[in-house]
């Protein structure tokens, strides 16, 4: 078995290593931080691209019992891989026509709008019993959820409890990555005012950034996502373990003379003789084209700047700083790892770590490891 794995791992252009032990450690750290509140886990978008089928069971084994996804199809995949004592919340709520399926499968929609609430209540009347759900309040982000006034009106509705079994009242912070932003406390105060209208209903505010804010942001259940996957959610939120490493192979090495151009558009011209390596990763692998001319790969502690444009399947880096025999065709260079974090790449690409993480596509060989060794290999292109 180990042998077969090794062959798959060797026969790839790029490999993504996902450390479940680090995800579990990050979950434990956040759970300890928010205690006595409980920590759930946000595993939408295939656990931020890392593979929900591996990630969710690892979190479940750590005691996580509240899972959040964005869509019904994600909930269906998730339900197959965790115990049925876990609760699955669908953050985007109910797509029209999905109500019966959602109820049948026991998922809890996060009801965000009057239309979603109405459709869930209508189904409840048909079934003659209250249906479980979460309710989202828009406390100031203007994305999803009922305006506060509408939520307090709803709380006065005497028929509500016959139709909706309200299991969670939640809101979402717009600026939790800026701990001193006044909007955090303003949203908290607004949410607490509404919460008073729903006595006994558990509440949830904190995403990853919120888990690092003061204790009153933690309420009953936290909803961390990105921190589980090793990204510090705010400038002073440290101590999380990195989860992913990404490496890609050297496809070709060449020397170029002064004045020779590199890549599409010949946007880079060698100012002096240079040694270049073409690396087997491009924007089709989720390696952003916006890294053209600004990002880097690494070989041990040597930075290898990207020269010219990132192509679909490859990019070219400057290896002039390396000793002549340091890299050969077929060797791997580091894209994410000890020398370059997701945050570093996000900064260079002028985006956020979330986007880098969720775009790491299916073309990488995936190596899922836990503290006790390698769990699973997925060959490039296989379903994840
Ligand atoms: C995505 C999401 C989260 C998780 O956010 P992170 O910043 O990744 O921790 C929590 N709550 C809601 C409503 C979300 O959409």
Short mmCIF file of C-alpha atoms in Angstrom, two decimals, residues 43 65-95 98-111 120 123 127 129-135 163-168:
data_model
loop_
_atom_site.label_atom_id
_atom_site.label_comp_id
_atom_site.label_asym_id
_atom_site.label_seq_id
_atom_site.Cartn_x
_atom_site.Cartn_y
_atom_site.Cartn_z
CA UNK A 43 -16.60 23.32 6.36
CA UNK A 65 -20.98 18.56 16.78
CA UNK A 66 -22.04 21.76 14.96
CA UNK A 67 -21.07 21.91 11.31
CA UNK A 68 -21.77 24.78 8.93
CA UNK A 69 -21.86 24.56 5.13
CA UNK A 70 -23.15 27.05 2.57
CA UNK A 71 -25.31 24.82 0.36
CA UNK A 72 -27.58 21.78 0.47
CA UNK A 73 -25.29 19.69 -1.75
CA UNK A 74 -22.43 20.33 0.66
CA UNK A 75 -24.63 19.22 3.56
CA UNK A 76 -25.46 15.98 1.75
CA UNK A 77 -21.76 15.14 1.26
CA UNK A 78 -20.98 16.11 4.85
CA UNK A 79 -23.77 14.00 6.36
CA UNK A 80 -22.26 10.86 4.84
CA UNK A 81 -18.95 11.26 6.67
CA UNK A 82 -19.88 12.37 10.22
CA UNK A 83 -22.02 10.86 12.98
CA UNK A 84 -25.75 11.52 12.94
CA UNK A 85 -25.62 13.16 16.38
CA UNK A 86 -24.02 16.20 14.69
CA UNK A 87 -26.12 19.17 13.55
CA UNK A 88 -25.59 20.49 10.04
CA UNK A 89 -26.47 24.12 9.35
CA UNK A 90 -26.86 25.48 5.81
CA UNK A 91 -25.65 29.09 5.94
CA UNK A 92 -27.23 30.27 2.68
CA UNK A 93 -30.59 28.95 3.84
CA UNK A 94 -33.12 27.44 1.49
CA UNK A 95 -33.00 27.49 -2.27
CA UNK A 98 -35.17 22.46 -1.71
CA UNK A 99 -37.35 22.73 1.43
CA UNK A 100 -38.70 19.17 1.50
CA UNK A 101 -35.30 17.63 0.78
CA UNK A 102 -33.69 19.75 3.49
CA UNK A 103 -36.33 18.77 6.06
CA UNK A 104 -36.24 15.09 5.07
CA UNK A 105 -32.51 14.92 5.61
CA UNK A 106 -32.68 16.72 8.95
CA UNK A 107 -30.51 19.68 7.98
CA UNK A 108 -31.05 23.06 9.63
CA UNK A 109 -31.39 25.92 7.19
CA UNK A 110 -30.18 29.30 8.39
CA UNK A 111 -33.29 31.34 7.59
CA UNK A 120 -40.09 26.77 5.86
CA UNK A 123 -43.74 23.13 4.85
CA UNK A 127 -46.24 18.37 7.99
CA UNK A 129 -45.03 19.90 13.19
CA UNK A 130 -42.41 22.57 13.83
CA UNK A 131 -39.27 22.27 11.69
CA UNK A 132 -35.81 23.00 13.14
CA UNK A 133 -33.89 26.01 11.83
CA UNK A 134 -31.47 28.78 12.67
CA UNK A 135 -32.38 32.43 12.21
CA UNK A 163 -43.95 26.11 12.86
CA UNK A 164 -40.28 26.80 13.55
CA UNK A 165 -38.22 25.01 16.17
CA UNK A 166 -35.62 27.74 16.60
CA UNK A 167 -32.30 26.11 17.50
CA UNK A 168 -29.87 28.97 16.90
#
